[in-house]
Amino acid sequence: MLQQTRVAAVIPYYQRFLERFPTPAALAAAEEPELLAMWAGLGYYSRARNLQKAAALVAETFPSDYAALLELPGVGTYTAAAVASIAFDQPHAAVDGNVRRVVARLTNDGLVDAGRVADELLDSKQPGRWNQAVMELGATVCLPREPLCEACPVAKWCAARLAGTQNELPLKRKKPEAEYLEKTLLIIRSKGRLLLVPGVRVAGFWDLPEPFKGVRVGAKLGEFKHTITHRHYRFLVFEGVASRIPADGCWFEEEDLGKLPLSTTAKKALRVRV
Ligand code: SF4
């Protein structure tokens, strides 16, 4: 849940999630619509699906070595190394953004292979404590901007501090260019039901349809803006009347919408006013 997401935003989700799925077996048994509804708002839904797949695999026995942890869906080298070292004392350096920053500054090298250096520096007798110490150093002392070098316990070994380049490291990654897109969403109702289609922006969620063959676009109901990573959308919302519906479309009773994994864009569209 914490990947790309602030801790403060995650806490209520985490608590609700653990209440509803207190064990890996409970999570593994959940229906996907409920799982996605519990995750709605956190984004990056593949994480929820991977977490569920991993829960099914660890429900019986939790893997205790790095290679087996790495086999779990959604688990990459950082998570596998953190769990293997902290829970099972195995000598693997956990390299997150904090560690990458510390290593780039210690070596005064913006292009350094942080994983290799972190593995070389690792205290193999206490790998879990070592990993937590380096991560904590990055999170609390070797800050992205204005690192607290005066208070740093490794200052005398730090090449960037000696060279006075600590504020220039690590090198900034180029962000993807912003895209601005305009889309139309249609609110099509019939006999107390609403037409929905499988979402194209976020898989596993239902969304309002865009114009399709067999629909007459009616009055404009309003518009709203929505951003997904670097894509900035302007959604125009219209009424529609369908003489036939798309093959993957489904009618849903409006009173049941609360139980569905409904996309954020559909929720926003249903609230718009001209
Ligand atoms: S001396 Fe400064 S730049 Fe170097 S590791 Fe410590 S806090 Fe980071």
Coordinates of C-alpha atoms and ligand atoms in Angstrom, one line a residue:
M1 CA 0.0 0.0 0.0
L2 CA 2.9 2.3 0.7
Q3 CA 4.4 2.2 -2.8
Q4 CA 4.0 5.7 -4.3
T5 CA 1.6 6.6 -1.5
R6 CA 1.9 8.8 1.6
V7 CA 1.8 7.0 5.0
A8 CA -1.0 9.3 6.3
A9 CA -3.2 8.4 3.3
V10 CA -2.6 4.7 3.8
I11 CA -3.3 4.3 7.5
P12 CA -7.1 4.3 7.3
Y13 CA -7.0 1.9 4.3
Y14 CA -4.6 -0.4 6.2
Q15 CA -6.8 -0.5 9.3
R16 CA -10.0 -1.2 7.3
F17 CA -8.2 -3.8 5.2
L18 CA -6.8 -5.7 8.2
E19 CA -10.3 -5.7 9.9
R20 CA -11.9 -7.2 6.8
F21 CA -9.0 -9.5 5.9
P22 CA -7.3 -10.4 9.2
T23 CA -5.4 -13.4 7.7
P24 CA -3.7 -14.3 4.4
A25 CA -6.4 -17.0 3.9
A26 CA -9.2 -14.4 4.4
L27 CA -7.6 -12.1 1.8
A28 CA -7.0 -15.0 -0.6
A29 CA -10.7 -16.0 -0.4
A30 CA -12.0 -12.5 -1.2
E31 CA -13.9 -11.8 -4.4
E32 CA -12.1 -9.4 -6.7
P33 CA -14.9 -6.7 -6.8
E34 CA -14.8 -6.5 -3.0
L35 CA -11.0 -6.4 -2.9
L36 CA -10.9 -3.6 -5.5
A37 CA -13.6 -1.7 -3.7
M38 CA -11.6 -1.8 -0.4
W39 CA -8.6 -0.6 -2.4
A40 CA -10.4 2.1 -4.3
G41 CA -8.7 5.5 -3.9
L42 CA -5.2 4.0 -3.4
G43 CA -4.6 3.6 -7.2
Y44 CA -2.1 1.2 -8.8
Y45 CA -4.6 -1.7 -8.6
S46 CA -2.2 -4.3 -9.7
R47 CA -0.7 -4.1 -6.2
A48 CA -4.1 -5.3 -4.7
R49 CA -4.3 -8.2 -7.2
N50 CA -0.7 -9.2 -6.5
L51 CA -1.2 -8.9 -2.8
Q52 CA -4.1 -11.3 -3.0
K53 CA -2.2 -13.8 -5.2
A54 CA 0.8 -13.6 -2.7
A55 CA -1.6 -14.1 0.2
A56 CA -2.9 -17.4 -1.4
L57 CA 0.7 -18.6 -1.7
V58 CA 1.8 -17.7 1.9
A59 CA -1.4 -18.8 3.6
E60 CA 0.1 -22.2 4.4
T61 CA 3.8 -21.5 4.8
F62 CA 5.6 -18.2 4.6
P63 CA 8.8 -18.4 2.5
S64 CA 11.9 -17.8 4.5
D65 CA 14.6 -17.1 2.0
Y66 CA 15.3 -14.4 -0.5
A67 CA 14.9 -16.4 -3.7
A68 CA 11.5 -17.8 -2.6
L69 CA 10.3 -14.4 -1.5
L70 CA 11.2 -13.0 -4.9
E71 CA 8.9 -15.5 -6.5
L72 CA 5.9 -14.0 -4.8
P73 CA 3.7 -11.8 -7.1
G74 CA 4.4 -8.1 -6.5
V75 CA 7.5 -8.7 -4.5
G76 CA 10.7 -7.2 -6.0
T77 CA 14.3 -7.1 -4.9
Y78 CA 13.7 -4.4 -2.3
T79 CA 10.8 -6.1 -0.5
A80 CA 12.4 -9.5 -0.7
A81 CA 15.7 -8.2 0.7
A82 CA 14.0 -6.3 3.5
V83 CA 11.9 -9.3 4.6
A84 CA 14.8 -11.8 4.2
S85 CA 17.2 -9.6 6.2
I86 CA 14.9 -8.2 8.9
A87 CA 12.8 -11.3 9.5
F88 CA 15.3 -14.1 8.7
D89 CA 18.8 -12.5 9.1
Q90 CA 19.8 -13.2 5.5
P91 CA 22.6 -11.0 4.1
H92 CA 20.8 -9.0 1.3
A93 CA 20.9 -5.2 1.1
A94 CA 17.5 -3.6 0.8
V95 CA 17.8 -0.7 -1.6
D96 CA 15.0 1.8 -1.6
G97 CA 15.1 5.5 -2.6
N98 CA 16.6 6.5 0.8
V99 CA 19.5 3.9 0.4
R100 CA 20.1 5.0 -3.2
R101 CA 20.5 8.6 -2.1
V102 CA 22.8 7.7 0.8
V103 CA 25.0 5.5 -1.5
A104 CA 25.1 8.2 -4.2
R105 CA 26.4 10.7 -1.7
L106 CA 28.8 8.4 0.2
T107 CA 30.5 7.6 -3.1
N108 CA 29.9 11.0 -4.7
D109 CA 28.7 9.2 -7.8
G110 CA 25.3 9.9 -9.4
L111 CA 25.6 7.0 -11.7
V112 CA 26.7 4.5 -9.1
D113 CA 25.3 0.9 -9.0
A114 CA 23.6 1.4 -5.6
G115 CA 22.7 -2.3 -5.2
R116 CA 26.3 -3.4 -5.7
V117 CA 27.7 -0.9 -3.3
A118 CA 25.0 -1.5 -0.7
D119 CA 25.8 -5.2 -0.9
E120 CA 29.5 -4.5 -0.4
L121 CA 28.8 -2.3 2.6
L122 CA 26.3 -4.6 4.3
D123 CA 27.1 -6.0 7.7
S124 CA 26.4 -9.6 7.0
K125 CA 26.3 -10.5 10.7
Q126 CA 23.4 -8.1 11.4
P127 CA 21.9 -7.5 7.9
G128 CA 18.4 -6.6 9.2
R129 CA 19.7 -3.9 11.6
W130 CA 22.1 -2.6 9.0
N131 CA 19.4 -2.2 6.4
Q132 CA 17.1 -0.5 8.8
A133 CA 19.9 1.8 9.9
V134 CA 20.8 2.9 6.4
M135 CA 17.1 3.4 5.4
E136 CA 16.6 5.4 8.6
L137 CA 19.7 7.5 7.9
G138 CA 18.3 8.4 4.6
A139 CA 14.8 9.1 6.0
T140 CA 15.9 11.3 8.9
V141 CA 19.5 12.6 8.3
C142 CA 20.6 12.3 4.7
L143 CA 17.4 14.2 3.6
P144 CA 16.7 14.7 -0.1
R145 CA 17.1 18.5 0.3
E146 CA 19.5 20.0 2.9
P147 CA 20.9 16.8 4.4
L148 CA 21.9 17.2 8.1
C149 CA 25.6 16.5 7.5
E150 CA 26.6 18.0 10.9
A151 CA 24.6 15.4 12.7
C152 CA 25.5 12.5 10.4
P153 CA 27.3 9.5 11.9
V154 CA 29.0 8.6 8.6
A155 CA 30.0 12.1 7.6
K156 CA 33.8 11.3 7.8
W157 CA 33.4 8.6 5.1
C158 CA 31.1 10.7 2.9
A159 CA 32.8 11.7 -0.4
A160 CA 30.0 14.1 -1.4
R161 CA 30.3 16.0 1.9
L162 CA 34.1 16.3 1.4
A163 CA 33.5 17.6 -2.1
G164 CA 30.6 19.8 -1.1
T165 CA 28.3 18.1 -3.7
Q166 CA 25.7 16.5 -1.4
N167 CA 22.9 18.8 -2.6
E168 CA 23.5 17.9 -6.3
L169 CA 23.0 14.1 -5.6
P170 CA 21.3 11.9 -6.4
L171 CA 20.8 13.0 -10.1
K172 CA 17.2 13.8 -10.8
R173 CA 15.3 11.4 -13.0
K174 CA 13.4 12.9 -15.9
K175 CA 9.6 12.8 -15.3
P176 CA 7.4 11.7 -18.1
E177 CA 6.0 14.6 -20.0
A178 CA 2.5 15.7 -19.0
E179 CA -0.3 14.8 -21.5
Y180 CA -3.6 16.7 -21.7
L181 CA -6.6 14.7 -22.9
E182 CA -10.2 15.3 -23.4
K183 CA -12.8 12.5 -23.2
T184 CA -16.6 12.2 -23.2
L185 CA -18.5 10.0 -20.7
L186 CA -22.1 9.2 -21.2
I187 CA -24.8 8.7 -18.5
I188 CA -27.3 6.4 -20.0
R189 CA -30.2 5.4 -17.8
S190 CA -33.1 3.0 -18.4
K191 CA -35.8 1.9 -15.9
G192 CA -33.8 2.9 -12.8
R193 CA -30.7 1.2 -14.2
L194 CA -27.4 2.7 -15.4
L195 CA -25.3 1.4 -18.3
L196 CA -21.6 0.6 -17.4
V197 CA -18.7 -0.9 -19.3
P198 CA -15.4 -2.4 -18.0
G199 CA -13.0 0.5 -17.3
V200 CA -10.3 1.2 -19.8
R201 CA -8.1 3.4 -17.6
V202 CA -8.2 1.1 -14.5
A203 CA -8.8 -2.6 -15.1
G204 CA -11.3 -4.4 -12.9
F205 CA -13.5 -1.3 -12.4
W206 CA -16.7 -0.4 -14.0
D207 CA -16.9 2.9 -15.8
L208 CA -19.3 5.0 -17.8
P209 CA -19.2 4.4 -21.6
E210 CA -17.7 6.7 -24.1
P211 CA -19.7 7.4 -27.3
F212 CA -20.3 4.1 -29.2
K213 CA -22.3 2.9 -32.3
G214 CA -26.0 2.9 -31.4
V215 CA -26.0 5.8 -28.9
R216 CA -27.6 9.2 -29.3
V217 CA -25.7 11.8 -27.3
G218 CA -28.0 14.2 -25.5
A219 CA -27.6 17.2 -23.2
K220 CA -24.4 18.2 -21.6
L221 CA -24.5 17.6 -17.8
G222 CA -21.2 19.1 -16.8
E223 CA -17.5 18.4 -16.8
F224 CA -14.6 17.7 -14.4
K225 CA -10.9 17.2 -14.4
H226 CA -9.0 14.1 -13.3
T227 CA -5.3 13.2 -13.3
I228 CA -3.8 9.8 -13.5
T229 CA 0.0 10.0 -13.1
H230 CA 1.1 12.3 -15.9
R231 CA -2.2 12.2 -17.8
H232 CA -4.4 15.2 -17.2
Y233 CA -8.0 14.5 -18.4
R234 CA -10.9 16.9 -19.0
F235 CA -14.0 14.8 -19.0
L236 CA -17.2 16.1 -20.6
V237 CA -20.3 14.4 -19.3
F238 CA -23.4 14.0 -21.5
E239 CA -26.7 12.2 -21.2
G240 CA -27.2 9.4 -23.8
V241 CA -29.9 7.2 -25.2
A242 CA -28.9 3.8 -26.4
S243 CA -30.7 1.9 -29.1
R244 CA -28.3 -1.0 -28.5
I245 CA -25.5 -1.4 -26.0
P246 CA -21.8 -2.4 -26.4
A247 CA -21.0 -6.1 -26.2
D248 CA -19.2 -5.7 -22.9
G249 CA -21.8 -3.3 -21.4
C250 CA -24.1 -4.1 -18.5
W251 CA -27.1 -2.5 -16.9
F252 CA -26.8 -2.1 -13.1
E253 CA -29.6 -1.1 -10.7
E254 CA -28.7 2.4 -9.5
E255 CA -29.3 1.4 -5.9
D256 CA -26.6 -1.3 -6.2
L257 CA -23.8 1.0 -7.4
G258 CA -22.4 1.3 -3.9
K259 CA -21.5 -2.4 -3.9
L260 CA -19.6 -2.3 -7.2
P261 CA -16.0 -1.4 -7.9
L262 CA -16.9 1.8 -9.7
S263 CA -14.1 3.9 -11.2
T264 CA -13.4 7.3 -9.7
T265 CA -14.2 8.9 -13.1
A266 CA -17.7 7.4 -13.0
K267 CA -18.2 8.6 -9.5
K268 CA -17.1 12.1 -10.4
A269 CA -19.3 12.1 -13.5
L270 CA -22.4 11.0 -11.6
R271 CA -21.9 14.0 -9.3
V272 CA -21.4 16.7 -12.0
R273 CA -23.7 19.6 -12.4
V274 CA -23.8 22.0 -15.4
Ligands
SF4_1 S1 27.5 13.4 5.4 FE1 25.7 14.4 4.6 S2 25.5 13.8 2.5 FE2 26.9 12.4 3.5 S3 25.7 10.6 4.1 FE3 25.8 12.1 5.9 S4 24.0 13.4 5.6 FE4 24.3 12.3 3.7

